[in-house]
mmCIF file of C-alpha atoms in Angstrom:
data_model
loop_
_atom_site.group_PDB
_atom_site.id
_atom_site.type_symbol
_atom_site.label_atom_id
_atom_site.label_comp_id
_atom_site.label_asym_id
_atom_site.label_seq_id
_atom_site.Cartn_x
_atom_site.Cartn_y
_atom_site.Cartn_z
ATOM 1 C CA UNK A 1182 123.165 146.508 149.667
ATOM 2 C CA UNK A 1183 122.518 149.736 151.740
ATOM 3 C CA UNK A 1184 118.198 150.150 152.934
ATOM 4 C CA UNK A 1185 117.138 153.039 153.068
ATOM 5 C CA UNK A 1186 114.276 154.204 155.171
ATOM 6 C CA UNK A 1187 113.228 157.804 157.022
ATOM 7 C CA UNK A 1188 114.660 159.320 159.507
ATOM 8 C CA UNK A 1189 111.485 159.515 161.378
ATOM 9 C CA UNK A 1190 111.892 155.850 162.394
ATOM 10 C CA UNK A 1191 115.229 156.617 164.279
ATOM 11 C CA UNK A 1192 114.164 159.463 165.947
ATOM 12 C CA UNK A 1193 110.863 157.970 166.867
ATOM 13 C CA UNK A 1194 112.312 156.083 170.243
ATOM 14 C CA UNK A 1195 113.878 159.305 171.133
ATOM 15 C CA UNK A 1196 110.224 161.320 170.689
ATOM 16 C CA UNK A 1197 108.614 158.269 172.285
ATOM 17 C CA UNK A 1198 110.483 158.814 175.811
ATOM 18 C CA UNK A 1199 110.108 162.284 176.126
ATOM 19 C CA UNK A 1200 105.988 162.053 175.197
ATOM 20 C CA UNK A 1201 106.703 159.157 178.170
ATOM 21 C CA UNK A 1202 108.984 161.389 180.356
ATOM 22 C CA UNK A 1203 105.782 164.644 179.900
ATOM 23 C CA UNK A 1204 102.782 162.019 180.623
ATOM 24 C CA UNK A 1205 104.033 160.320 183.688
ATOM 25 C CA UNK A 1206 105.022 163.788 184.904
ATOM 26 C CA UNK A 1207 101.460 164.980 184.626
ATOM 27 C CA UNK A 1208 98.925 162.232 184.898
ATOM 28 C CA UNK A 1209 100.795 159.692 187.442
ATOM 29 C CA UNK A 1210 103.331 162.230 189.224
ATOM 30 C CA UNK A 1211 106.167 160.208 189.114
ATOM 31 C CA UNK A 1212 108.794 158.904 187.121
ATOM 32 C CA UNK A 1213 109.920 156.009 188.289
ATOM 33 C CA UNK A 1214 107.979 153.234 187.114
ATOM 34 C CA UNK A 1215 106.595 154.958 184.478
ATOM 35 C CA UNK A 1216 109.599 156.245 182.553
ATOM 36 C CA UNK A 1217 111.054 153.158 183.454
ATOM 37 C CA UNK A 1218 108.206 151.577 181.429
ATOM 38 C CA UNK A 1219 108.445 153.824 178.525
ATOM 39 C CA UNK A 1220 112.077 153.514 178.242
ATOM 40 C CA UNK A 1221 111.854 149.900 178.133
ATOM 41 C CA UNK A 1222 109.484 150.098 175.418
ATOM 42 C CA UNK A 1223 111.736 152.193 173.786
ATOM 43 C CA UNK A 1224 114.598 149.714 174.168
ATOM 44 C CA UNK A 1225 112.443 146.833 172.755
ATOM 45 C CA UNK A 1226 111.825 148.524 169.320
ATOM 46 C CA UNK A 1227 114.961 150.066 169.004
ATOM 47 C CA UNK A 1228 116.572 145.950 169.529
ATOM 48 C CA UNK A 1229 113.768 144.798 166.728
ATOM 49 C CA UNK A 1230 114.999 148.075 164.300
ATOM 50 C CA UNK A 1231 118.775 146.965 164.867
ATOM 51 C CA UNK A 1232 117.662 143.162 164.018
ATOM 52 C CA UNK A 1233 115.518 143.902 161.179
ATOM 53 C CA UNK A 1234 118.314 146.106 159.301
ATOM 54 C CA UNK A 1235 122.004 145.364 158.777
ATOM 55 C CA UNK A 1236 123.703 149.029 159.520
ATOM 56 C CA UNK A 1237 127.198 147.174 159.084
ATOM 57 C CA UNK A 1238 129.122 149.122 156.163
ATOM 58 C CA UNK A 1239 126.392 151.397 155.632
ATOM 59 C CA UNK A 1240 127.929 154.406 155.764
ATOM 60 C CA UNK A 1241 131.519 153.238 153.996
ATOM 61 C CA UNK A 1242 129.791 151.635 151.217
ATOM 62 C CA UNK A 1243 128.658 154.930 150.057
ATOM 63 C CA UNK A 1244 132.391 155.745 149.184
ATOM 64 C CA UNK A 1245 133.161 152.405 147.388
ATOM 65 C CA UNK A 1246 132.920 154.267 143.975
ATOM 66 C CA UNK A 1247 134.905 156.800 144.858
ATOM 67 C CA UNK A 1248 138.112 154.821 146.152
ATOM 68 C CA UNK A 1249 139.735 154.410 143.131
ATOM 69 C CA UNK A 1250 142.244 157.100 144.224
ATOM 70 C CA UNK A 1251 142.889 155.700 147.355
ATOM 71 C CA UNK A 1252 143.856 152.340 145.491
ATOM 72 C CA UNK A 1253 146.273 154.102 142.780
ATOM 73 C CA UNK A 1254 147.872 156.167 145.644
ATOM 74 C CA UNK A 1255 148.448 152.897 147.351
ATOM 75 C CA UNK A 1256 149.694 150.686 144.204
ATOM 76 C CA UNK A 1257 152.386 154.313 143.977
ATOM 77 C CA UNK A 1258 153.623 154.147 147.327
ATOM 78 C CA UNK A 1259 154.249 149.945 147.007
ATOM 79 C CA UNK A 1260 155.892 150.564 143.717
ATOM 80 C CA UNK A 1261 158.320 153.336 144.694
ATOM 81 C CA UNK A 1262 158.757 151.109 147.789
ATOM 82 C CA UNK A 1263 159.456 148.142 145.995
ATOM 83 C CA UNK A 1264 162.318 149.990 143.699
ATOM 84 C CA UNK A 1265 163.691 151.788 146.976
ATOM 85 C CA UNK A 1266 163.937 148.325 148.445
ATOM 86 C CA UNK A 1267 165.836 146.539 145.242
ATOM 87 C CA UNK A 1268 168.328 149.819 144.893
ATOM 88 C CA UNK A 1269 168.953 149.075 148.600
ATOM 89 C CA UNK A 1270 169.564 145.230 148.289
ATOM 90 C CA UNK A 1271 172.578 144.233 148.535
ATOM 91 C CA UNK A 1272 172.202 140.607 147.074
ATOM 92 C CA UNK A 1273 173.842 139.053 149.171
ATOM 93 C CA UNK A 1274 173.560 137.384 152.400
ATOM 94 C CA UNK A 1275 175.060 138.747 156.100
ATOM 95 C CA UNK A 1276 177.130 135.804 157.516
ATOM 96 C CA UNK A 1277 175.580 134.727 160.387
ATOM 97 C CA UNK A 1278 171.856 135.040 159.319
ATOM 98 C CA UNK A 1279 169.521 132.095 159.746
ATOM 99 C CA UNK A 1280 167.720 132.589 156.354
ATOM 100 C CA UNK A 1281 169.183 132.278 152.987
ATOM 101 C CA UNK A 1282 166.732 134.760 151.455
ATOM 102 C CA UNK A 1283 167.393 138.475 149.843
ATOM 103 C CA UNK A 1284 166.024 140.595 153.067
ATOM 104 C CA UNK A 1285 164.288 142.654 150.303
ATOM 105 C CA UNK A 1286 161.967 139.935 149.824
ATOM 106 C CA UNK A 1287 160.599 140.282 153.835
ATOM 107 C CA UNK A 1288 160.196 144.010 152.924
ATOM 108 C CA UNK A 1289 157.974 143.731 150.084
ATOM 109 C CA UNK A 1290 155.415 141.066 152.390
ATOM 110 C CA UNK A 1291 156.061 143.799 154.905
ATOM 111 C CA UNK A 1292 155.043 146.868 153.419
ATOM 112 C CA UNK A 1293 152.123 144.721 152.103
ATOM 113 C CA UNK A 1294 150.976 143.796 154.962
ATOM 114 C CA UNK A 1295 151.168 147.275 156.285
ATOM 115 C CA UNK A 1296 148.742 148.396 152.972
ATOM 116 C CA UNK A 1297 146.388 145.495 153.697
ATOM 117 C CA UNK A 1298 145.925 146.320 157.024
ATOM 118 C CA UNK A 1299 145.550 150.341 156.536
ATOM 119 C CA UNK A 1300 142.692 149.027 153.866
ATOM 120 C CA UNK A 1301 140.922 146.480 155.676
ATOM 121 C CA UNK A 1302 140.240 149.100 158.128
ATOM 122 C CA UNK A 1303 137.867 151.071 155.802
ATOM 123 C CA UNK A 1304 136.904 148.739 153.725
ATOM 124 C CA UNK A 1305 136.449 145.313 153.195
ATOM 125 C CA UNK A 1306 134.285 145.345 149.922
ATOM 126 C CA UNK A 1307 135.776 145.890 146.224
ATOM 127 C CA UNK A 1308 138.044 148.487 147.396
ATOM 128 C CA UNK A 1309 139.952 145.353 148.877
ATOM 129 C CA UNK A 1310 139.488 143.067 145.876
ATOM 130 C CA UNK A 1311 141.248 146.094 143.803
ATOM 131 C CA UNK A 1312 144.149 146.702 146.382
ATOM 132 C CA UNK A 1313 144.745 142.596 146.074
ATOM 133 C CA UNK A 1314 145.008 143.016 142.929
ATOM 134 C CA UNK A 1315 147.777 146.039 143.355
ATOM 135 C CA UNK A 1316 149.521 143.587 145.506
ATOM 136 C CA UNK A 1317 149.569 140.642 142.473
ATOM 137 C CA UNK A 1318 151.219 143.728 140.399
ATOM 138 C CA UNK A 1319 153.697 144.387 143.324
ATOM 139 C CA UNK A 1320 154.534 140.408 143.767
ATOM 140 C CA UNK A 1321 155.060 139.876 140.099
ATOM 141 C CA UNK A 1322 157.222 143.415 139.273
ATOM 142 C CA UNK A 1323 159.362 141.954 142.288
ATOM 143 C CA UNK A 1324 159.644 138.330 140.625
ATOM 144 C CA UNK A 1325 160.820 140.526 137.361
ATOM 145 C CA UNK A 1326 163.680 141.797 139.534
ATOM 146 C CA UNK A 1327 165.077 138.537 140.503
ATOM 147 C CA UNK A 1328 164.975 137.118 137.209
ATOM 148 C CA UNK A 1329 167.031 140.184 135.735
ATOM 149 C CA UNK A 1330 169.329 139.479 138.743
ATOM 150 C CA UNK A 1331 169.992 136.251 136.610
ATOM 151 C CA UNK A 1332 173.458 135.928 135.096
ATOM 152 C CA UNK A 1333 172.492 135.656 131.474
ATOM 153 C CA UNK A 1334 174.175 133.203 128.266
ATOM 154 C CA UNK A 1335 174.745 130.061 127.529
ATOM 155 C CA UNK A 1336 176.535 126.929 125.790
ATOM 156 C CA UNK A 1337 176.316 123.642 125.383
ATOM 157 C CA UNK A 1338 174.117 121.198 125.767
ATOM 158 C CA UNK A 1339 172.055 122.482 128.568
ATOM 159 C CA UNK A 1340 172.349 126.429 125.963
ATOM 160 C CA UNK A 1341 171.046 124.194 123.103
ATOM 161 C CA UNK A 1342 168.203 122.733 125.108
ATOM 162 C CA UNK A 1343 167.051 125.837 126.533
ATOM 163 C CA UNK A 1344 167.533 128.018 123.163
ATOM 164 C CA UNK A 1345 170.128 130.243 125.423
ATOM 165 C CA UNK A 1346 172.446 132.014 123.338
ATOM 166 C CA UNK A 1347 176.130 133.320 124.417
ATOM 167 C CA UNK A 1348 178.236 132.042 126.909
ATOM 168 C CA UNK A 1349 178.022 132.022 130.801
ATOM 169 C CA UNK A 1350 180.908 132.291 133.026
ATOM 170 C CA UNK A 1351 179.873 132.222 136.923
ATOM 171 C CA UNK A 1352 181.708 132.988 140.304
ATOM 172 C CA UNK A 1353 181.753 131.647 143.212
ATOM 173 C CA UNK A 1354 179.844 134.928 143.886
ATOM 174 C CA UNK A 1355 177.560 134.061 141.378
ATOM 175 C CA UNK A 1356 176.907 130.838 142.419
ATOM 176 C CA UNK A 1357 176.057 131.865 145.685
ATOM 177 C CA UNK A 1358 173.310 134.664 144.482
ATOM 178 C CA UNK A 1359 171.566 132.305 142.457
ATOM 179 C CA UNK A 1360 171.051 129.683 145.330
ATOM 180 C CA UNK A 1361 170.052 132.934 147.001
ATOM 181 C CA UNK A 1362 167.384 133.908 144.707
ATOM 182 C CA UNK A 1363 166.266 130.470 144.145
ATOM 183 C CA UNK A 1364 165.596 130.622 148.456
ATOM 184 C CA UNK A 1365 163.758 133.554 147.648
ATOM 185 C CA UNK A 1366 161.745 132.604 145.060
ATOM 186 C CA UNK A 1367 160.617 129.875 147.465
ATOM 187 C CA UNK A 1368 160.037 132.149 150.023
ATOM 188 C CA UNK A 1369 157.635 134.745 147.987
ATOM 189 C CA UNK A 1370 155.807 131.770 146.201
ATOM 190 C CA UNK A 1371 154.951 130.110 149.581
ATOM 191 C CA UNK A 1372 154.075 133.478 150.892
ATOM 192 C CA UNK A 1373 151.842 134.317 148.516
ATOM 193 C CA UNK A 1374 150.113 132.021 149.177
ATOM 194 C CA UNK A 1375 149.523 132.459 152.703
ATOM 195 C CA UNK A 1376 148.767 136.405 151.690
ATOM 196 C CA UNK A 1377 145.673 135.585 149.547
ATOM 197 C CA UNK A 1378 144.364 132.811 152.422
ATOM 198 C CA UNK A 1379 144.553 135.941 154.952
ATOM 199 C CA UNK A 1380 142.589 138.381 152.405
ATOM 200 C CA UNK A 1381 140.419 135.169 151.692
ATOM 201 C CA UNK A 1382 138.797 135.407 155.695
ATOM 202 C CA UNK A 1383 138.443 138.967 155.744
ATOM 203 C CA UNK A 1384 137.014 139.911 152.684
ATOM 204 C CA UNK A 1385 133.557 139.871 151.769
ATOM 205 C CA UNK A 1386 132.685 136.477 151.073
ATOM 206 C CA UNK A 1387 130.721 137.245 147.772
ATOM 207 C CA UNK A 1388 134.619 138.491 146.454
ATOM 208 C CA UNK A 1389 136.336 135.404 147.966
ATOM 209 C CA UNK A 1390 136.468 133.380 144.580
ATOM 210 C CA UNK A 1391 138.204 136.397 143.155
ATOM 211 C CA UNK A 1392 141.655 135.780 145.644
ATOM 212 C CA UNK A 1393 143.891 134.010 143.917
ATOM 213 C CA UNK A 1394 148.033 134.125 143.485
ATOM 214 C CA UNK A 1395 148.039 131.389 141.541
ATOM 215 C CA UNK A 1396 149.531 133.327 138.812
ATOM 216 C CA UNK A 1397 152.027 135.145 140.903
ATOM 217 C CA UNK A 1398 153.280 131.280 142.229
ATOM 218 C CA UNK A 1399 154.081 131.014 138.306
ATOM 219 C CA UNK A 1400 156.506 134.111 138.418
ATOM 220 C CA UNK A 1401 158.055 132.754 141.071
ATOM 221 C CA UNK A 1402 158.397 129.141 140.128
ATOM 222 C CA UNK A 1403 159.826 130.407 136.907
ATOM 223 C CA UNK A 1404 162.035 132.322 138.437
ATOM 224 C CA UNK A 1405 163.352 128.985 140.031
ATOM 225 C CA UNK A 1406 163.419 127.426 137.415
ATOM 226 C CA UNK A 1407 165.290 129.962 135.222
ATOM 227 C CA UNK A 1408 168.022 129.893 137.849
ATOM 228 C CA UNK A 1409 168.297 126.190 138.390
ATOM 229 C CA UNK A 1410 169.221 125.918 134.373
ATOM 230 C CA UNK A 1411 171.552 129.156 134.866
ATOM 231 C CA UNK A 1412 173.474 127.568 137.690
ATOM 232 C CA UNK A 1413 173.882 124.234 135.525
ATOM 233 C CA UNK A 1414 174.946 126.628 132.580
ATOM 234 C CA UNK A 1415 177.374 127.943 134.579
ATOM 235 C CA UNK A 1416 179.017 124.602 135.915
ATOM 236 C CA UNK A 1417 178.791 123.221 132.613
ATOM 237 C CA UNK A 1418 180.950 126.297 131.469
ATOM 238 C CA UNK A 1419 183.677 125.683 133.751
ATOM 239 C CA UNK A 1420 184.107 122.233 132.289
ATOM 240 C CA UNK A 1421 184.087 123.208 128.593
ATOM 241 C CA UNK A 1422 187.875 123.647 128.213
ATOM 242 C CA UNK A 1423 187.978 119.929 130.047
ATOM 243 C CA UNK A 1424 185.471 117.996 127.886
ATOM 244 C CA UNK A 1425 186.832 120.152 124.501
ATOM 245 C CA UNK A 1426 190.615 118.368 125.110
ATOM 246 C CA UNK A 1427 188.874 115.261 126.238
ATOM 247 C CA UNK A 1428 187.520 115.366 122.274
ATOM 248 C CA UNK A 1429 190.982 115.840 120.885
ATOM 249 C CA UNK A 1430 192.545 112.720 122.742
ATOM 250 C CA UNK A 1431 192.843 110.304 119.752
ATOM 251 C CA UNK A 1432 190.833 107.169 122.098
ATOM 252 C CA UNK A 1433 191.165 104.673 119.517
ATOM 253 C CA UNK A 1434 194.692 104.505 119.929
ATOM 254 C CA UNK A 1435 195.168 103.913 122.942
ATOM 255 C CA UNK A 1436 195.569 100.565 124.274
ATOM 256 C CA UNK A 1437 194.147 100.615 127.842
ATOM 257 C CA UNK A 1438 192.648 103.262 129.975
ATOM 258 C CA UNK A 1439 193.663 103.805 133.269
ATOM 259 C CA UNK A 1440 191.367 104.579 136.599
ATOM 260 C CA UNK A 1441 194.438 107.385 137.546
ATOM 261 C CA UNK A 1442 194.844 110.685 136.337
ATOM 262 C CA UNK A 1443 197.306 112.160 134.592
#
């Protein structure tokens, strides 16, 4: 909370060494000692003022109202980022990279990073809180683009489970993406985390309780999830035309199975 007080008491040091500076001129003919002693005075009260009020934030909190532009500019440059970034992706992975993630996924924690800091540098009050709060928006739209990513259908056992309707056929391509968004989907959830822990020490502390991605975590893990049961749809398609002749082999007439195939 901003004090207020007159400007009288800021300006009093300053009047207090020139009434100093005039009366050791006069009366002692020097300035040495004297102004020295007046200025020191001066110093004293001006160290007891700067102890007994807080002028941290003073002058920025007065525009905390007022930044709700600044935060809906912001949440419109990550979003047209963000869609920019996924029209770019190329979902796959270069041979010869070390990380089996969609490089999108660095660019969103990037460009988030990059608003956090730009932020943090005005503000670190509710205007921060708000922008977090962009960023859970930002996290969760990106989440939304993986799972579309998703091949979609099903059959089967696993389709009957899961309530999936249709029927999935998957490529080797397809395999490959969905281990890829699966790494990614780790990758966001565990940096999520680590995002709110770094708004969590420089934010206010009255606003800490109010950092949380737990929710965002829960995109991603669903995400996960979602494409675990999508890569077992798609295996189990590719053995459907197996296991539907395997039900038309009359078993009870055989005599003796054998351990070799056919």
């Amino acid at each position: 909370m901003a004090i207020l007080f007159p400007a009288s008491i800021l300006i009093m040091p300053y009047n207090f060494l020139l009434l100093g500076k005039r009366w050791t001129k006069r009366f002692i003919g020097t300035r040495s000692w004297g102004f020295q002693l007046i200025k020191l005075a001066a110093e004293n009260y001006l160290s007891a003022l700067m102890w007994q009020f807080n002028f941290r934030g003073i002058i920025s909190s007065c525009f905390e109202l007022h930044m709700a532009v600044y935060v809906e500019l912001e949440e419109k440059t990550l979003m047209e980022n963000l869609e920019k970034l996924v029209q770019e992706e190329t979902w796959d992975i270069e041979e010869g990279t070390q990380t089996n993630i969609l490089s999108s996924s660095m660019q969103v924690f990037l460009i988030i990073r990059r608003s956090l800091k730009r932020c943090s540098a005005l503000t670190k009050n509710q205007t921060l809180l708000n922008l977090f709060k962009v960023f859970q928006r930002v996290l969760k739209a990106y989440a939304t683009k993986l799972f579309t990513r998703l091949p979609k259908g099903g059959t089967g056992i696993v389709a009957a489970a899961t309530g999936m309707d249709g029927q999935i056929k998957t490529s080797d391509r397809d395999e490959r993406l969905i281990c890829y968004i699966i790494n990614t989907a780790e990758y966001c959830h565990k940096t999520a985390g680590e995002l709110a822990e770094n708004v969590s020490k420089i934010i206010d502390p009255q606003l800490v309780d109010a950092v949380d991605m737990s929710e965002v975590q829960d995109e991603f893990s669903a995400v996960i999830t979602k494409a675990l049961v999508t890569l077992v749809h798609g295996l189990e398609t590719k053995f459907d035309a197996e296991m539907a002749a395997m039900t038309r082999i009359p078993w009870a007439t055989l005599e003796s199975v054998g351990d070799q195939s056919a």
